[in-house]
CSV table of C-alpha atoms in Angstrom, one decimal:
chain,number,residue,atom,x,y,z
A,1,MET,CA,-50.2,53.9,75.5
A,2,VAL,CA,-53.3,52.4,73.9
A,3,ASN,CA,-52.8,51.2,70.4
A,4,ILE,CA,-55.3,52.6,67.8
A,5,LYS,CA,-56.1,49.0,66.7
A,6,ASP,CA,-57.2,48.2,70.2
A,7,ILE,CA,-59.3,51.4,70.4
A,8,ARG,CA,-61.0,50.5,67.1
A,9,ALA,CA,-61.7,47.0,68.4
A,10,SER,CA,-63.3,48.4,71.5
A,11,ASN,CA,-65.4,51.0,69.6
A,12,ALA,CA,-66.6,48.2,67.2
A,13,GLN,CA,-68.4,46.6,70.1
A,14,LEU,CA,-70.7,49.5,70.6
A,15,LYS,CA,-73.3,48.7,68.0
A,16,GLY,CA,-74.1,45.4,69.7
A,17,SER,CA,-73.9,46.7,73.2
A,18,LYS,CA,-77.1,46.9,75.2
A,19,GLU,CA,-75.3,49.0,77.7
A,20,PHE,CA,-74.7,51.7,75.1
A,21,SER,CA,-78.1,51.5,73.3
A,22,THR,CA,-79.7,54.9,73.1
A,23,PRO,CA,-76.9,56.8,74.9
A,24,VAL,CA,-77.3,60.4,75.8
A,25,ALA,CA,-74.4,62.8,75.5
A,26,VAL,CA,-73.7,66.5,75.9
A,27,PHE,CA,-70.9,67.9,73.7
A,28,VAL,CA,-69.5,71.3,74.6
A,29,GLY,CA,-67.1,72.8,72.0
A,30,ALA,CA,-67.7,70.1,69.4
A,31,THR,CA,-68.1,72.1,66.2
A,32,SER,CA,-64.4,71.8,65.5
A,33,GLY,CA,-61.3,69.9,66.5
A,34,ILE,CA,-61.2,67.0,68.9
A,35,GLY,CA,-64.7,67.5,70.2
A,36,MET,CA,-66.1,67.4,66.6
A,37,GLY,CA,-64.1,64.2,65.9
A,38,THR,CA,-65.4,62.5,69.0
A,39,LEU,CA,-69.0,63.7,68.2
A,40,LYS,CA,-68.8,62.2,64.7
A,41,GLN,CA,-67.6,58.8,66.1
A,42,PHE,CA,-70.2,58.8,68.9
A,43,VAL,CA,-73.1,59.4,66.4
A,44,LYS,CA,-71.7,56.9,63.8
A,45,GLN,CA,-70.8,54.0,66.1
A,46,THR,CA,-73.6,53.9,68.7
A,47,THR,CA,-77.2,52.7,68.4
A,48,SER,CA,-79.9,55.4,68.4
A,49,PRO,CA,-77.7,58.0,70.1
A,50,LYS,CA,-78.9,61.4,71.3
A,51,ALA,CA,-76.4,64.2,71.2
A,52,TYR,CA,-76.9,67.7,72.6
A,53,ILE,CA,-74.4,69.9,70.8
A,54,VAL,CA,-73.7,73.2,72.5
A,55,GLY,CA,-72.2,76.0,70.3
A,56,ARG,CA,-72.3,79.6,69.3
A,57,SER,CA,-73.8,79.3,65.8
A,58,LYS,CA,-76.3,76.7,64.5
A,59,GLY,CA,-76.0,78.2,61.1
A,60,ALA,CA,-72.2,77.6,61.0
A,61,ALA,CA,-72.7,74.1,62.3
A,62,THR,CA,-75.3,73.1,59.6
A,63,PRO,CA,-72.8,71.2,57.4
A,64,LEU,CA,-71.7,69.2,60.4
A,65,LEU,CA,-75.2,68.4,61.5
A,66,ASP,CA,-76.1,67.3,57.9
A,67,GLU,CA,-73.0,65.0,58.0
A,68,LEU,CA,-74.0,63.5,61.3
A,69,LYS,CA,-77.5,62.8,60.2
A,70,THR,CA,-76.2,61.0,57.1
A,71,SER,CA,-73.9,58.9,59.2
A,72,ASN,CA,-76.7,57.5,61.4
A,73,GLY,CA,-80.3,58.1,60.6
A,74,SER,CA,-81.4,56.7,63.9
A,75,GLY,CA,-79.6,59.4,65.9
A,76,THR,CA,-81.2,62.5,67.5
A,77,LEU,CA,-79.2,65.7,67.2
A,78,ILE,CA,-80.1,68.8,69.3
A,79,PHE,CA,-78.1,71.9,68.7
A,80,LEU,CA,-78.2,74.4,71.6
A,81,GLU,CA,-77.0,77.9,70.5
A,82,THR,CA,-75.5,80.2,73.1
A,83,GLU,CA,-72.4,82.0,74.2
A,84,ILE,CA,-71.0,79.6,76.8
A,85,SER,CA,-68.4,81.9,78.3
A,86,LEU,CA,-71.3,83.3,80.4
A,87,MET,CA,-72.3,81.3,83.4
A,88,LYS,CA,-75.9,82.5,83.0
A,89,ASN,CA,-76.1,81.0,79.6
A,90,VAL,CA,-74.6,77.7,80.8
A,91,ASP,CA,-77.3,77.5,83.4
A,92,GLN,CA,-80.0,78.1,80.9
A,93,ILE,CA,-78.7,75.4,78.6
A,94,CYS,CA,-78.4,72.9,81.4
A,95,ASP,CA,-82.0,73.7,82.5
A,96,GLU,CA,-83.1,72.9,78.9
A,97,ILE,CA,-81.3,69.6,79.0
A,98,LYS,CA,-82.7,68.7,82.5
A,99,ALA,CA,-86.2,69.5,81.3
A,100,GLN,CA,-85.9,66.9,78.5
A,101,GLU,CA,-83.7,64.1,80.0
A,102,ASN,CA,-83.7,61.8,83.0
A,103,LYS,CA,-80.1,60.8,82.5
A,104,VAL,CA,-76.9,61.9,80.7
A,105,ASP,CA,-74.3,59.2,80.0
A,106,LEU,CA,-71.5,61.4,78.7
A,107,LEU,CA,-70.4,65.0,79.1
A,108,PHE,CA,-67.5,65.8,76.7
A,109,MET,CA,-65.9,69.2,76.9
A,110,SER,CA,-63.3,70.9,74.7
A,111,PRO,CA,-64.3,74.5,74.2
A,112,GLY,CA,-61.8,77.3,74.0
A,113,TYR,CA,-59.1,78.8,71.8
A,114,LEU,CA,-55.4,79.6,71.9
A,115,THR,CA,-54.4,83.2,72.6
A,116,PHE,CA,-51.4,85.1,73.9
A,117,GLU,CA,-53.3,88.3,74.5
A,118,GLY,CA,-54.0,89.9,77.9
A,119,ARG,CA,-57.1,89.6,80.0
A,120,ASN,CA,-60.4,89.9,78.0
A,121,ASP,CA,-63.2,90.0,80.6
A,122,SER,CA,-66.8,89.1,79.8
A,123,SER,CA,-69.8,91.0,81.1
A,124,GLU,CA,-69.6,88.7,84.1
A,125,GLY,CA,-66.1,89.8,84.9
A,126,LEU,CA,-64.3,86.6,83.8
A,127,ASP,CA,-61.5,86.4,81.3
A,128,ILE,CA,-63.2,84.7,78.4
A,129,PRO,CA,-60.5,82.1,77.4
A,130,HIS,CA,-60.0,81.2,81.0
A,131,ALA,CA,-63.7,80.9,81.6
A,132,LEU,CA,-64.0,78.5,78.6
A,133,ARG,CA,-61.2,76.3,79.8
A,134,LEU,CA,-62.3,76.2,83.4
A,135,TYR,CA,-65.4,77.9,84.8
A,136,THR,CA,-67.7,77.0,81.9
A,137,ARG,CA,-66.7,73.4,81.9
A,138,LEU,CA,-67.0,72.9,85.6
A,139,ARG,CA,-70.4,74.7,85.6
A,140,PHE,CA,-71.7,72.1,83.1
A,141,VAL,CA,-70.4,69.3,85.3
A,142,HIS,CA,-72.0,70.8,88.4
A,143,ASN,CA,-75.3,71.4,86.8
A,144,LEU,CA,-75.6,68.0,85.1
A,145,LEU,CA,-74.3,65.8,87.9
A,146,PRO,CA,-77.8,64.7,88.9
A,147,LEU,CA,-78.4,63.4,85.4
A,148,LEU,CA,-75.0,61.8,85.2
A,149,GLU,CA,-75.6,60.0,88.5
A,150,SER,CA,-78.7,58.6,87.0
A,151,SER,CA,-76.7,56.8,84.2
A,152,SER,CA,-75.3,53.3,84.6
A,153,THR,CA,-72.1,54.4,82.8
A,154,PRO,CA,-71.6,58.2,83.6
A,155,ARG,CA,-68.4,59.8,82.3
A,156,VAL,CA,-67.1,63.4,82.3
A,157,ILE,CA,-64.2,64.2,80.0
A,158,SER,CA,-62.3,67.5,79.7
A,159,ILE,CA,-59.7,67.9,76.9
A,160,LEU,CA,-57.1,70.3,78.1
A,161,ALA,CA,-53.7,69.2,79.6
A,162,GLY,CA,-54.1,66.4,82.1
A,163,GLY,CA,-50.8,65.3,83.5
A,164,LYS,CA,-49.3,68.7,83.0
A,165,GLU,CA,-50.2,70.2,86.4
A,166,SER,CA,-47.8,72.6,88.0
A,167,SER,CA,-47.4,74.6,91.2
A,168,ILE,CA,-49.9,77.5,91.5
A,169,ASP,CA,-50.5,80.3,93.9
A,170,LEU,CA,-53.5,79.1,96.0
A,171,THR,CA,-54.0,82.7,97.2
A,172,ASP,CA,-54.4,84.0,93.6
A,173,LEU,CA,-56.6,81.5,91.9
A,174,GLU,CA,-58.2,84.2,89.7
A,175,LEU,CA,-54.9,85.8,88.7
A,176,ARG,CA,-55.9,89.2,90.0
A,177,LYS,CA,-52.3,90.0,91.2
A,178,SER,CA,-50.9,89.5,87.8
A,179,PHE,CA,-52.2,88.1,84.5
A,180,ASP,CA,-50.7,86.6,81.4
A,181,ALA,CA,-52.1,84.1,79.0
A,182,ARG,CA,-49.5,81.5,79.5
A,183,THR,CA,-49.9,81.5,83.3
A,184,ALA,CA,-53.7,81.4,82.8
A,185,MET,CA,-53.4,78.3,80.6
A,186,LYS,CA,-51.3,76.5,83.2
A,187,LEU,CA,-53.6,77.6,86.0
A,188,SER,CA,-56.7,76.2,84.3
A,189,THR,CA,-55.0,72.9,83.8
A,190,THR,CA,-54.1,72.5,87.5
A,191,GLN,CA,-57.4,73.8,88.7
A,192,THR,CA,-59.3,71.4,86.5
A,193,THR,CA,-57.5,68.4,88.0
A,194,LEU,CA,-58.0,69.7,91.5
A,195,ALA,CA,-61.6,70.4,91.0
A,196,PHE,CA,-62.1,67.0,89.4
A,197,GLU,CA,-60.5,65.4,92.5
A,198,GLU,CA,-63.1,67.1,94.7
A,199,LEU,CA,-65.9,66.0,92.4
A,200,ALA,CA,-64.6,62.4,92.1
A,201,ASN,CA,-64.5,62.0,95.8
A,202,SER,CA,-68.0,63.4,96.4
A,203,HIS,CA,-69.6,61.7,93.4
A,204,PRO,CA,-68.0,58.3,93.3
A,205,SER,CA,-70.4,56.8,90.7
A,206,VAL,CA,-69.1,59.2,88.0
A,207,ALA,CA,-65.8,58.7,86.2
A,208,PHE,CA,-63.7,61.8,85.4
A,209,ILE,CA,-61.1,62.1,82.7
A,210,HIS,CA,-58.7,65.0,82.2
A,211,LYS,CA,-56.7,64.5,79.0
A,212,TYR,CA,-53.8,66.2,77.3
A,213,PRO,CA,-54.4,65.4,73.6
A,214,GLY,CA,-50.8,66.0,72.4
A,215,PHE,CA,-50.4,67.6,68.9
A,216,VAL,CA,-53.5,67.1,66.9
A,217,ASN,CA,-54.0,68.8,63.5
A,218,THR,CA,-57.0,70.8,64.4
A,219,GLY,CA,-55.9,74.1,62.7
A,220,ALA,CA,-55.8,75.9,66.1
A,221,VAL,CA,-52.0,76.7,65.9
A,222,PRO,CA,-52.2,78.3,62.4
A,223,ARG,CA,-55.2,80.4,63.5
A,224,LEU,CA,-53.2,81.5,66.6
A,225,LEU,CA,-50.2,82.4,64.4
A,226,LYS,CA,-52.3,84.2,61.8
A,227,ALA,CA,-53.6,86.5,64.6
A,228,SER,CA,-50.1,87.6,65.6
A,229,LYS,CA,-49.5,91.4,65.7
A,230,GLY,CA,-46.6,93.8,65.7
A,231,ILE,CA,-43.1,92.4,65.7
A,232,TRP,CA,-44.4,88.8,65.8
A,233,ILE,CA,-46.1,89.0,62.4
A,234,VAL,CA,-43.0,88.0,60.4
A,235,PRO,CA,-41.8,85.1,62.5
A,236,ALA,CA,-45.3,83.9,63.0
A,237,THR,CA,-46.0,83.9,59.3
A,238,PHE,CA,-42.8,82.0,58.6
A,239,ILE,CA,-43.7,79.3,61.2
A,240,ARG,CA,-47.3,79.1,59.9
A,241,LEU,CA,-46.3,78.7,56.2
A,242,PHE,CA,-43.2,76.5,56.5
A,243,VAL,CA,-42.9,74.9,60.0
A,244,VAL,CA,-46.5,74.0,60.8
A,245,PRO,CA,-47.1,72.0,57.6
A,246,VAL,CA,-44.1,69.8,58.4
A,247,LEU,CA,-45.2,69.3,62.0
A,248,ASN,CA,-48.7,68.4,60.8
A,249,LEU,CA,-47.2,65.4,59.0
A,250,LEU,CA,-46.3,64.0,62.5
A,251,ALA,CA,-49.5,65.2,64.1
A,252,MET,CA,-52.5,63.0,65.0
A,253,THR,CA,-55.5,63.5,62.8
A,254,VAL,CA,-58.8,64.8,64.1
A,255,ASP,CA,-60.4,61.5,63.0
A,256,GLU,CA,-58.0,59.4,65.2
A,257,ALA,CA,-58.4,61.9,68.1
A,258,GLY,CA,-62.2,61.3,67.7
A,259,GLU,CA,-61.8,57.5,67.8
A,260,ARG,CA,-59.7,57.9,71.0
A,261,GLY,CA,-62.3,60.3,72.4
A,262,LEU,CA,-65.1,57.7,71.8
A,263,PHE,CA,-62.9,55.0,73.5
A,264,LEU,CA,-62.5,57.3,76.6
A,265,SER,CA,-66.2,57.8,76.6
A,266,THR,CA,-67.2,54.2,76.6
A,267,SER,CA,-64.4,51.8,77.6
A,268,ALA,CA,-64.3,49.8,80.8
A,269,ALA,CA,-60.7,51.0,81.1
A,270,PHE,CA,-61.9,54.0,83.0
A,271,PRO,CA,-64.3,52.9,85.8
A,272,PRO,CA,-65.6,55.3,88.4
A,273,ALA,CA,-64.7,54.8,92.1
A,274,GLU,CA,-68.0,53.0,92.7
A,275,ALA,CA,-69.2,51.4,89.5
A,276,THR,CA,-72.7,50.0,89.0
A,277,ALA,CA,-72.5,46.2,89.1
A,278,GLY,CA,-71.5,44.9,85.7
A,279,MET,CA,-71.7,48.4,84.2
A,280,SER,CA,-68.3,49.9,83.8
A,281,GLY,CA,-68.2,50.2,80.0
A,282,VAL,CA,-67.3,48.3,76.9
A,283,PRO,CA,-65.3,45.1,77.7
A,284,LEU,CA,-61.6,45.5,77.3
A,285,PRO,CA,-59.9,44.0,74.2
A,286,THR,CA,-57.2,41.4,74.8
A,287,GLY,CA,-54.1,43.1,76.1
A,288,VAL,CA,-55.7,46.3,77.2
A,289,GLU,CA,-55.8,46.9,81.0
A,290,VAL,CA,-57.8,49.1,83.2
A,291,ALA,CA,-56.1,52.5,83.4
A,292,LYS,CA,-54.2,53.6,86.4
A,293,ASP,CA,-56.0,56.3,88.3
A,294,SER,CA,-54.4,59.6,89.5
A,295,GLU,CA,-54.2,58.3,93.1
A,296,VAL,CA,-57.7,59.6,93.4
A,297,LYS,CA,-60.2,56.8,92.6
A,298,GLY,CA,-62.4,57.6,89.6
A,299,LEU,CA,-60.1,60.3,88.2
A,300,TYR,CA,-57.8,59.7,85.2
A,301,LEU,CA,-55.1,61.9,83.9
A,302,LEU,CA,-54.1,60.9,80.4
A,303,GLY,CA,-51.6,61.7,77.7
A,304,GLY,CA,-52.1,61.9,73.9
A,305,ASN,CA,-52.1,58.2,73.4
A,306,ASP,CA,-54.4,57.6,76.3
A,307,GLU,CA,-51.5,56.5,78.6
A,308,SER,CA,-51.9,57.2,82.3
A,309,ALA,CA,-49.9,60.3,83.3
A,310,ALA,CA,-47.8,60.3,86.5
A,311,VAL,CA,-48.7,62.7,89.3
A,312,THR,CA,-46.5,65.7,89.0
A,313,PRO,CA,-44.5,67.1,92.0
A,314,GLY,CA,-46.6,70.3,91.7
A,315,LEU,CA,-49.8,68.4,92.0
A,316,ALA,CA,-48.6,66.3,94.9
A,317,GLU,CA,-47.6,69.5,96.7
A,318,LEU,CA,-51.0,71.1,96.1
A,319,ARG,CA,-52.8,68.0,97.4
A,320,ALA,CA,-50.8,68.2,100.6
A,321,GLN,CA,-51.9,71.8,101.0
A,322,GLY,CA,-55.6,70.9,100.6
A,323,GLY,CA,-55.6,72.4,97.1
A,324,SER,CA,-58.7,70.5,95.8
A,325,LYS,CA,-61.0,72.0,98.5
A,326,LEU,CA,-59.5,75.5,98.1
A,327,VAL,CA,-59.9,75.4,94.3
A,328,TRP,CA,-63.5,74.2,94.5
A,329,GLU,CA,-64.4,76.9,97.0
A,330,SER,CA,-62.8,79.5,94.8
A,331,VAL,CA,-64.8,78.2,91.8
A,332,LEU,CA,-68.1,78.4,93.7
A,333,ALA,CA,-67.3,82.0,94.7
A,334,VAL,CA,-66.4,83.0,91.2
A,335,TRP,CA,-69.7,81.6,89.9
A,336,GLU,CA,-71.7,83.4,92.5
A,337,ARG,CA,-70.1,86.8,91.6
A,338,ALA,CA,-70.5,86.2,87.9
A,339,LEU,CA,-74.1,85.3,88.2
A,340,GLN,CA,-74.7,88.4,90.4
A,341,ARG,CA,-73.2,90.6,87.6
A,342,SER,CA,-75.5,88.9,85.1
A,343,GLY,CA,-78.5,90.0,87.1
């Protein structure tokens, strides 16, 4: 694990770093939770940052934008309003960014919400929660890779469940044979890592991080419990009112999760497979070592305290079956069909 004191020591170097002067970042899903915490730290602790913030409602994000402006008057904040569960909209947003920038240093993604309901397809034929966890995020990566590869310190981070990969059916990567929310959550975790493996191998100048954040007090669990229906209302209400408050005493705060998010975004602990000479990130504080990769150079699977996660037996088995290539081919096919339905 990486101690929070070491993380703060690393982040404190950013203001004086030429390498991270005027950094450009794209935050997807940063109007609440871990993404918001990281966005706040990024704006506060870097010099003349530019942040593209992709979300559904600029009006709802106004208090956050005001807070960010107050924390760093030299920052540039651009809110891009859209529904990102649709691939067509992701493409439009990425086109806007590409029209304005010649590089992106950081792509930080944490969109989505907890649900135990059945399939909820969008107009493009994709289950919306699954799209937000997987297809939306990978589409942003795919579209912005040219700008990321123009950065001296490019990094892609997905907050989901790195290190929790499991065996999956490679013949049913879209869960068309059978669907339930729990299986979909597990599938998106494993597919993210396998897709990142394919991307890390084909884009070695970019570092990829898939993190399991652990229990962070984001309010997501109470919202899930409050939405319970039928026979689950009574036990869910009890858990929400009496159990969750106790668990929150042990949970990580959004502020600390944000500090850790900034560390992942900038530290030399997570170099790409082929780093630009002398450009791998903020120098490591004494006692902090370069993270262990996932046996694929440039890809890091991390736990809640930013410790390197072991490769699970399920992931090792899928690698032996050529899972990375199969998953990426499936993602490309899903995108193509979704965009055809969008017209």
